[in-house]
PDB file of C-alpha atoms in Angstrom:
ATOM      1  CA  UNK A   1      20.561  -1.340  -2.716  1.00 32.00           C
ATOM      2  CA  UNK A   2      17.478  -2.025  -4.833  1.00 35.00           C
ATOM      3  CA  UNK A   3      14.513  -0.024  -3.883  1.00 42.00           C
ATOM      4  CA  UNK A   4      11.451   1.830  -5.287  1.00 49.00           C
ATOM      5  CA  UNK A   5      11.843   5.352  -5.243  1.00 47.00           C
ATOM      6  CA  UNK A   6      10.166   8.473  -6.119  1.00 42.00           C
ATOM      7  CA  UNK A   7      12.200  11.930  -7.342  1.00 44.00           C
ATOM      8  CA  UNK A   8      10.197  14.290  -5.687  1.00 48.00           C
ATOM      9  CA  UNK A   9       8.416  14.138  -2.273  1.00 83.00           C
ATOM     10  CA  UNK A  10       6.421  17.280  -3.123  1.00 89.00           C
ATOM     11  CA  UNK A  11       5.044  18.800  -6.458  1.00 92.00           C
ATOM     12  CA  UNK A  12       2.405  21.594  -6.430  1.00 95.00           C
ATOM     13  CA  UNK A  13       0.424  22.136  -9.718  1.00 96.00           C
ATOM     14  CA  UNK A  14      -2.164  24.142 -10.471  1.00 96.00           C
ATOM     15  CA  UNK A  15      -5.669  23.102 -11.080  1.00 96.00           C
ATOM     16  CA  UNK A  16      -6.289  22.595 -14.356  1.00 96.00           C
ATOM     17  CA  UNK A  17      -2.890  22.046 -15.047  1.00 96.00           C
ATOM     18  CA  UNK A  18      -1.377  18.210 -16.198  1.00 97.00           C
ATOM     19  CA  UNK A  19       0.435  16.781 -13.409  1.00 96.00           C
ATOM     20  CA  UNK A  20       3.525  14.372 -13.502  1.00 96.00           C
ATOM     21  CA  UNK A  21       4.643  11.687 -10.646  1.00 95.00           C
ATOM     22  CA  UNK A  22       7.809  10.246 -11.501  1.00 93.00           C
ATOM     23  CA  UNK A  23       8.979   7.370  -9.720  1.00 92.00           C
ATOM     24  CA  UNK A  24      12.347   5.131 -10.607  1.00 91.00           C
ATOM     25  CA  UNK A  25      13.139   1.699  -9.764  1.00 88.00           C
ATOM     26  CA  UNK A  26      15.908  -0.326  -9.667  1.00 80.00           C
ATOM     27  CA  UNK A  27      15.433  -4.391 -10.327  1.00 85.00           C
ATOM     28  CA  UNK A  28      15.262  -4.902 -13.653  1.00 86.00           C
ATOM     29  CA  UNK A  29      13.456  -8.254 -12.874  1.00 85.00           C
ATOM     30  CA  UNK A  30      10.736  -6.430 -11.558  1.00 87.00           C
ATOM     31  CA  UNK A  31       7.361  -7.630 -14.236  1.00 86.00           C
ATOM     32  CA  UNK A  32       4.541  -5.368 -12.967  1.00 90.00           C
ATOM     33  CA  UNK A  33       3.687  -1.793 -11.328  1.00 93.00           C
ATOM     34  CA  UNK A  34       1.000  -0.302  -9.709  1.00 94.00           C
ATOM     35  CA  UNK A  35       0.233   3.598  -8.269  1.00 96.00           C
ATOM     36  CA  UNK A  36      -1.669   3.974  -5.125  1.00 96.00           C
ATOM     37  CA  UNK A  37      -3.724   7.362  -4.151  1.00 96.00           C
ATOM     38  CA  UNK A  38      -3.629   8.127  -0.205  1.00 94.00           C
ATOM     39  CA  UNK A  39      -5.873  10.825   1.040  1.00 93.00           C
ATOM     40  CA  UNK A  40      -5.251  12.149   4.050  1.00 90.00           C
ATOM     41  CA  UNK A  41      -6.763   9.777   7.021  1.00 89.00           C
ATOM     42  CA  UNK A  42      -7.702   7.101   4.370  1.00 93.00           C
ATOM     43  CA  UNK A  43      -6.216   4.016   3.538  1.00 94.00           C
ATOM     44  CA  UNK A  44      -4.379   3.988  -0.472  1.00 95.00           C
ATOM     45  CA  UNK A  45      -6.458   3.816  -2.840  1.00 95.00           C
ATOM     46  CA  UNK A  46      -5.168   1.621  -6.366  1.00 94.00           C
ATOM     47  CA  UNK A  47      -5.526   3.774  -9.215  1.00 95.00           C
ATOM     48  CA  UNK A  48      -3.636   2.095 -12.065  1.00 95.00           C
ATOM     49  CA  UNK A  49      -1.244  -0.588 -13.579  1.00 93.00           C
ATOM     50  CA  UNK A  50       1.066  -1.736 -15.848  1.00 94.00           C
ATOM     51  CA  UNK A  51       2.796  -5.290 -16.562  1.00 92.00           C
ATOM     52  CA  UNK A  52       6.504  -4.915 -17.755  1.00 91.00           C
ATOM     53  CA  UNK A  53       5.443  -5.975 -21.877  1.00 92.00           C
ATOM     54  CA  UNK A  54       3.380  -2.480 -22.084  1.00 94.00           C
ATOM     55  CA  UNK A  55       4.709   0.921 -22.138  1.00 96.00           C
ATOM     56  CA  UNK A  56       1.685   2.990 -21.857  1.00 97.00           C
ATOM     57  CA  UNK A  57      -1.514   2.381 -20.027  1.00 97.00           C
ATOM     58  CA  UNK A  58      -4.369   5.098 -19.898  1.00 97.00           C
ATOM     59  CA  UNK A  59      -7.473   5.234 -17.111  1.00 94.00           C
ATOM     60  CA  UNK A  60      -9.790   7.759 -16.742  1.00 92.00           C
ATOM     61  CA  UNK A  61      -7.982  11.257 -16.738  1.00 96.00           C
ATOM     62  CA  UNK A  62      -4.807   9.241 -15.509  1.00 97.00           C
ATOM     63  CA  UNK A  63      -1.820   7.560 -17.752  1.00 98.00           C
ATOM     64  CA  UNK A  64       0.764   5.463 -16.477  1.00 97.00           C
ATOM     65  CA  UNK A  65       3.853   5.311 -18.499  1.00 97.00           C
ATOM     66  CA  UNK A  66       6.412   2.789 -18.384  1.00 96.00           C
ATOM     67  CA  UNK A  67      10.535   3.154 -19.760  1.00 95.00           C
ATOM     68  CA  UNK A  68      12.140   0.148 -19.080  1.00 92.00           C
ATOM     69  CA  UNK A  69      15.392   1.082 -20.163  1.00 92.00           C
ATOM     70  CA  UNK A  70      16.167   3.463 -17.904  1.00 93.00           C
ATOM     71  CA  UNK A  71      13.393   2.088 -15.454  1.00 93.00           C
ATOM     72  CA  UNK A  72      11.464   4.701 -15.125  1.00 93.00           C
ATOM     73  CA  UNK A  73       7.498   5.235 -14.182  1.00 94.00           C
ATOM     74  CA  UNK A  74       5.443   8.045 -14.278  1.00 96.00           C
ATOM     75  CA  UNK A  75       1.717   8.334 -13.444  1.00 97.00           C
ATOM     76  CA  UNK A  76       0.202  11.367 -14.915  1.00 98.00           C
ATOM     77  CA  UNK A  77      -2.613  13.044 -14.234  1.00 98.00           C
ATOM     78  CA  UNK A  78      -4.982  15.527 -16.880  1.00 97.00           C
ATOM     79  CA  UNK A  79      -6.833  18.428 -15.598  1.00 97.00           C
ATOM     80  CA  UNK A  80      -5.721  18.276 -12.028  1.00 96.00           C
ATOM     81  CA  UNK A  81      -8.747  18.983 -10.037  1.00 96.00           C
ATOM     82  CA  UNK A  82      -8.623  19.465  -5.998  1.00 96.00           C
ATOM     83  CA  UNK A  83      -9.600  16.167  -5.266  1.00 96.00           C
ATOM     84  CA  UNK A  84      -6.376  15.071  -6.420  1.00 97.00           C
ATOM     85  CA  UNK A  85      -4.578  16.308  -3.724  1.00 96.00           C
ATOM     86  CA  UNK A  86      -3.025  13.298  -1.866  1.00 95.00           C
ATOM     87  CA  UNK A  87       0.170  11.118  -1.299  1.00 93.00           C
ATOM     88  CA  UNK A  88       0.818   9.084  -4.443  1.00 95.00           C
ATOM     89  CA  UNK A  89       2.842   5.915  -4.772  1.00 90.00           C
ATOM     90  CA  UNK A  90       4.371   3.654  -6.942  1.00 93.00           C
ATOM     91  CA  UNK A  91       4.395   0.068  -6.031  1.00 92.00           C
ATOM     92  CA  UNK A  92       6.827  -2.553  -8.247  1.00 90.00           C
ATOM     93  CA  UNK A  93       5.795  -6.677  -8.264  1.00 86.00           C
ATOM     94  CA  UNK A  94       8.663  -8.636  -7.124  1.00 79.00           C
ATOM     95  CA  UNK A  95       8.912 -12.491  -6.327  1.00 76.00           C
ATOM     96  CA  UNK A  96       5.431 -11.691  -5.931  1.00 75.00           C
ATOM     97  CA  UNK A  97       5.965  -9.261  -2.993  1.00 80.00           C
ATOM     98  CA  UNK A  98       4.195  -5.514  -3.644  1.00 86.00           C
ATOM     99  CA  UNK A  99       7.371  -2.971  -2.510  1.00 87.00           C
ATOM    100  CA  UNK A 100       5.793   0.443  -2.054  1.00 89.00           C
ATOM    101  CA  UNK A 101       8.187   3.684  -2.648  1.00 86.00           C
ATOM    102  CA  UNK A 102       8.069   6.157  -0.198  1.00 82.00           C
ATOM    103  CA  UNK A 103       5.443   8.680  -1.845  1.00 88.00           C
ATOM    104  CA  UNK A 104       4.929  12.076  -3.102  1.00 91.00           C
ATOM    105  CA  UNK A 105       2.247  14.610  -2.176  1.00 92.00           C
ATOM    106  CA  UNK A 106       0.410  16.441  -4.481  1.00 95.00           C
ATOM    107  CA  UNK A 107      -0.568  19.704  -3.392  1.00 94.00           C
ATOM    108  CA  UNK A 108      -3.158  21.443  -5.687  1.00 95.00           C
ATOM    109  CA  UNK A 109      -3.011  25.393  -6.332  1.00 94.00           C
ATOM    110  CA  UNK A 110      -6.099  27.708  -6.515  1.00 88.00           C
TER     111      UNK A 110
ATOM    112  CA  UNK B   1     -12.710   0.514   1.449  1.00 55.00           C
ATOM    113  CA  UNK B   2     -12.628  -2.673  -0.609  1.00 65.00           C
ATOM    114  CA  UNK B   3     -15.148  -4.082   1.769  1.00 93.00           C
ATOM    115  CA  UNK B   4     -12.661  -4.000   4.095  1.00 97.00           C
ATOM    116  CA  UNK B   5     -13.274  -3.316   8.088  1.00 97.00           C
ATOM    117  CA  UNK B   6     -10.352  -2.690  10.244  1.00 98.00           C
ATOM    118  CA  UNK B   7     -11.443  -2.030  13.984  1.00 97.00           C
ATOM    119  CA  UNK B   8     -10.051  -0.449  16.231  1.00 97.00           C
ATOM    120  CA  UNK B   9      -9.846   2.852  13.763  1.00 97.00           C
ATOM    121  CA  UNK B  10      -8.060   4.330  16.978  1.00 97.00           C
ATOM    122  CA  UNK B  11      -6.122   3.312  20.306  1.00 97.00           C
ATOM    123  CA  UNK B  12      -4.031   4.588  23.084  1.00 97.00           C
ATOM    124  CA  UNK B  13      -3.072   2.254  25.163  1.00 97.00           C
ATOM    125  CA  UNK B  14       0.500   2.097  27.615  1.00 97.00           C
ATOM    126  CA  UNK B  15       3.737   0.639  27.309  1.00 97.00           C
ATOM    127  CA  UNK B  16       3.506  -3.189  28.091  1.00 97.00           C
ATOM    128  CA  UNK B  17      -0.003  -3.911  27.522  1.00 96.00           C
ATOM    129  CA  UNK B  18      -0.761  -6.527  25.034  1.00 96.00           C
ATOM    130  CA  UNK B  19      -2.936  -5.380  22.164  1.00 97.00           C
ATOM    131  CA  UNK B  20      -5.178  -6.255  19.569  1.00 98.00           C
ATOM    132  CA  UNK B  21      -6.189  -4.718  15.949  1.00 98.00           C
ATOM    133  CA  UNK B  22      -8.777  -6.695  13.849  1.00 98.00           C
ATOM    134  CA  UNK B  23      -9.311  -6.761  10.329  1.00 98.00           C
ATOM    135  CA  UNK B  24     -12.271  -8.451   8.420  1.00 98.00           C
ATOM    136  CA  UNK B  25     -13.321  -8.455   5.084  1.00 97.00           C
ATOM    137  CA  UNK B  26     -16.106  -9.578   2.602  1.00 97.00           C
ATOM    138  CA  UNK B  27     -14.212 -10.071  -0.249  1.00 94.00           C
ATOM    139  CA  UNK B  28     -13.594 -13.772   0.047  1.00 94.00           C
ATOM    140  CA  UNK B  29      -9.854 -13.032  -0.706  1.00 93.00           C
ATOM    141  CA  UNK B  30      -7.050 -15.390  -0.183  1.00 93.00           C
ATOM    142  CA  UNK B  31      -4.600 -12.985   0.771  1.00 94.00           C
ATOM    143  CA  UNK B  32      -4.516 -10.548   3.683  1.00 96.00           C
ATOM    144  CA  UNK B  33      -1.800  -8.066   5.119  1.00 96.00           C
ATOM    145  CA  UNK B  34      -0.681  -5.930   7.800  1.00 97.00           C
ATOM    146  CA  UNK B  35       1.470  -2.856   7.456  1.00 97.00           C
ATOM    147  CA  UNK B  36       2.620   0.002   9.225  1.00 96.00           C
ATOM    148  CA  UNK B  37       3.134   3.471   7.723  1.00 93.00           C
ATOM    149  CA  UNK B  38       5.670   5.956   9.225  1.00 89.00           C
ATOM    150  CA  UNK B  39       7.058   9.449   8.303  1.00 80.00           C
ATOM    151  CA  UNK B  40       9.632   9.027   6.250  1.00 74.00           C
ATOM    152  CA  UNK B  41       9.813   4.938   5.413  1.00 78.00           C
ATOM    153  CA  UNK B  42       6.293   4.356   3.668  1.00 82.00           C
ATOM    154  CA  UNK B  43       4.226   1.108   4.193  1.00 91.00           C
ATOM    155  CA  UNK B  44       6.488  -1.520   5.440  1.00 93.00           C
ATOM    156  CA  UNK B  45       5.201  -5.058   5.597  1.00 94.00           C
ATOM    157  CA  UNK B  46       4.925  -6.430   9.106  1.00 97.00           C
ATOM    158  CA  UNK B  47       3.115  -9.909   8.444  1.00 96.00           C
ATOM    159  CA  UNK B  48       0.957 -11.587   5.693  1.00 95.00           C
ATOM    160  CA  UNK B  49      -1.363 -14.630   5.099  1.00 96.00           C
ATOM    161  CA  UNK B  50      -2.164 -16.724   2.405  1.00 93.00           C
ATOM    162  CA  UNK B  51      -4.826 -18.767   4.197  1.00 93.00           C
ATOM    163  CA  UNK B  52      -6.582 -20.191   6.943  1.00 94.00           C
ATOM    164  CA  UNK B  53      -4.083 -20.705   9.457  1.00 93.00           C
ATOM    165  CA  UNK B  54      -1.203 -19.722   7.116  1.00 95.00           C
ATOM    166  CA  UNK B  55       0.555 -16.781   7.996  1.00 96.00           C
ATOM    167  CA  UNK B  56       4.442 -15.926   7.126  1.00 94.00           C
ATOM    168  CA  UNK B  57       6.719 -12.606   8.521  1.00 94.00           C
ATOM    169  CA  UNK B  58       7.419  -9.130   6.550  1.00 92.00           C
ATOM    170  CA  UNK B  59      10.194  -6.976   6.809  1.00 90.00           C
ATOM    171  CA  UNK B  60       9.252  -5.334  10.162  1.00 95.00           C
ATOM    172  CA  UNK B  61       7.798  -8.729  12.646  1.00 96.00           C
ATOM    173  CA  UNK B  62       9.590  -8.312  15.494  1.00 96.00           C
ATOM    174  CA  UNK B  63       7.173  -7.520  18.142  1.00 96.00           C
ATOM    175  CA  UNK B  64       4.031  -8.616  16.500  1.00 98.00           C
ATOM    176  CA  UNK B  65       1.942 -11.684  16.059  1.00 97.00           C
ATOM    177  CA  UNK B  66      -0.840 -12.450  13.851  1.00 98.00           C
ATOM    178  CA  UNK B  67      -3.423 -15.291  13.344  1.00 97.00           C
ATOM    179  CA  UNK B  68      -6.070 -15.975  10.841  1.00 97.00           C
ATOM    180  CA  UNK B  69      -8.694 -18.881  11.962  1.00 96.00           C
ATOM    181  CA  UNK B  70     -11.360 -17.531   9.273  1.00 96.00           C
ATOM    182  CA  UNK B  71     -11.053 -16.345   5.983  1.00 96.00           C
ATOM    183  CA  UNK B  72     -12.427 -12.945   6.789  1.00 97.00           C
ATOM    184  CA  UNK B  73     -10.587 -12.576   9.688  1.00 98.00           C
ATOM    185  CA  UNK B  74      -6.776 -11.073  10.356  1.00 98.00           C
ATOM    186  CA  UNK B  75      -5.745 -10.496  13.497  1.00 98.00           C
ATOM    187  CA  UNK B  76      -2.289  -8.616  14.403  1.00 98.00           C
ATOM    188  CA  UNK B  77      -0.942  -8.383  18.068  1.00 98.00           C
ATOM    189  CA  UNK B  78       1.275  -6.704  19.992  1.00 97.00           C
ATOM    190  CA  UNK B  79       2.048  -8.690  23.087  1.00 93.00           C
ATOM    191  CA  UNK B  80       3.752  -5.867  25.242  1.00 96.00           C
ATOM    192  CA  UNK B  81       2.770  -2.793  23.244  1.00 97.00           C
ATOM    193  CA  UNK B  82       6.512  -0.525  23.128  1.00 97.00           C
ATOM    194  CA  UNK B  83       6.620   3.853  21.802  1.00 97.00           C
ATOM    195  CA  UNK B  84       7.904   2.097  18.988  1.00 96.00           C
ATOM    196  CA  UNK B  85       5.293   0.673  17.507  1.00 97.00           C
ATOM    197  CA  UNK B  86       2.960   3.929  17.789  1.00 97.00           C
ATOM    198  CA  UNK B  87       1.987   3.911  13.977  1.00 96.00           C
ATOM    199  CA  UNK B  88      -0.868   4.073  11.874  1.00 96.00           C
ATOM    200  CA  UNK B  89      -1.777   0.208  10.942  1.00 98.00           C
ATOM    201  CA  UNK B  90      -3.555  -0.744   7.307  1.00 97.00           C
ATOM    202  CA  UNK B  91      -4.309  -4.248   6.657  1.00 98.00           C
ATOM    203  CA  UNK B  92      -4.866  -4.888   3.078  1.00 96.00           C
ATOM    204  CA  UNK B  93      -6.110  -8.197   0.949  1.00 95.00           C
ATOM    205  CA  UNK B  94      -5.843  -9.450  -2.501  1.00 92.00           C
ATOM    206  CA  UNK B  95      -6.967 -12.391  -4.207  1.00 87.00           C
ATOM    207  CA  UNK B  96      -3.842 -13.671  -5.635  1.00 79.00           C
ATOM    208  CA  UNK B  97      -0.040 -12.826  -6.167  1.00 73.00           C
ATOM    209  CA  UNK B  98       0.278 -13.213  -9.461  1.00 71.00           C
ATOM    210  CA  UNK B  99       0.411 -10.036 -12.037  1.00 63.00           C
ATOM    211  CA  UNK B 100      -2.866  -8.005 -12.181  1.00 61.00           C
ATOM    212  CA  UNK B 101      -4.523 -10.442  -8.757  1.00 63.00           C
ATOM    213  CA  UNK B 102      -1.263  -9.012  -6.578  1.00 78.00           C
ATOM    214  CA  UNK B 103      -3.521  -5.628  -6.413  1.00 87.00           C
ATOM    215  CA  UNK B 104      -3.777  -5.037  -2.792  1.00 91.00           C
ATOM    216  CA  UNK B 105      -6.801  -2.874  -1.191  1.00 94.00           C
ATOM    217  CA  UNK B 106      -6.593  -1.423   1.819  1.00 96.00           C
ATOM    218  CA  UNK B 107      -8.907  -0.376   4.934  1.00 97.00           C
ATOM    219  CA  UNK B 108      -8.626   3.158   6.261  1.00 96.00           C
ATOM    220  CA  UNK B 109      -6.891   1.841   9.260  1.00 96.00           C
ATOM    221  CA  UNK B 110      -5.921   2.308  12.685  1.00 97.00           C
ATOM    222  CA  UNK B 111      -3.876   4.770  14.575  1.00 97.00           C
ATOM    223  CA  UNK B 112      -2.200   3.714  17.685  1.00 97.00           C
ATOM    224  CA  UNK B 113      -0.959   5.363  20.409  1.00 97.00           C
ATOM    225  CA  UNK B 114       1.683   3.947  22.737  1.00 97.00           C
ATOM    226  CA  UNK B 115       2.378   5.999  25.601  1.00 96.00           C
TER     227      UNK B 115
END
């Protein structure tokens, strides 16, 4: 079935280190992304997006990237710092519903 | 929280009592949502409105009833509260659907307890 997905439910990175959220999708018709930030006890937080005619949109220490062909997303983040720790998700735009993937946790190492 | 107030923030209540979780914002936005997150499935869409009075189902509405009589206000209710709705509840609001206006902010939300 179609669904928005994520590869890993866990990745641990160390601080300092670049770290990479992968997510896949699987409608093709799907025009525009988003990733979400959840901290634990809070609501998710948006963090970035990306409309289906860009490949590459940068925020501040974040970068979401965006291969259509094989529809993949990634959201990555530079200079992980401990206040990244969270649940991240991807999110896909379609027939202007907002489908949220399951999520992967970030766990940050000393 | 997106000047977003969801109240309760938490509940126990028992099996078969109706109840109530509020959400109000100062946003002014058209849009407003409930959802329920559980281990394992994510945030899964239990109702949405796209005005006053205007209100349509998500994928999990059995069980559940909402209303919206002012913009700033969504209400969601459970009319005989069941275990299996003991989730944590975020109700979220954006100003439009389309592209870049479907981005949807959420309260912190509310954690309920049917036992």
């Amino acid at each position: 079935g179609e669904s928005v997905g994520l590869h890993l439910p866990t990745l641990s990175v160390q601080e300092g280190d670049n770290s990479i959220i992968n997510c896949a999708y699987s409608n093709s018709a799907s025009d525009y992304f988003i990733w979400y930030k959840q901290e634990s006890g809070k609501g998710p937080q948006f963090i970035i997006d990306i409309r289906s005619n860009m490949d590459k949109r940068q925020g501040q220490r974040v970068t979401v990237l965006l291969n259509k062909t094989v529809k993949h997303l990634s959201l990555q983040i530079a200079a992980t710092q401990p206040g990244d720790s969270a649940v991240y998700f991807c999110a896909e735009n379609r027939d202007d519903k907002i489908i949220f993937g399951k999520g992967t946790r970030l766990h940050i190492l000393p | 929280d997106a000047g977003i107030t969801q109240s309760p923030r938490h509940k126990v209540t028992e099996t078969g009592t109706p109840v109530t979780l509020r959400c109000h914002q100062t946003e002014n936005h058209r849009y407003m949502y409930w959802y329920r997150q559980d281990p394992g499935h994510g945030l899964r869409l239990i109702h949405y409105s796209y005005g006053v009075k205007d209100t349509d189902k998500g994928e999990v509405s059995d069980g559940y009833s909402v209303s919206r009589s002012k913009t700033e206000d969504f209400l969601l209710t459970l009319e005989s509260a069941t275990s299996s709705q003991t989730s944590v509840y975020f109700c979220a609001i954006s100003e439009s659907i389309m592209y870049s206006e479907n981005i949807q902010y959420f309260g912190a939300g509310t954690r309920l307890s049917v036992l």
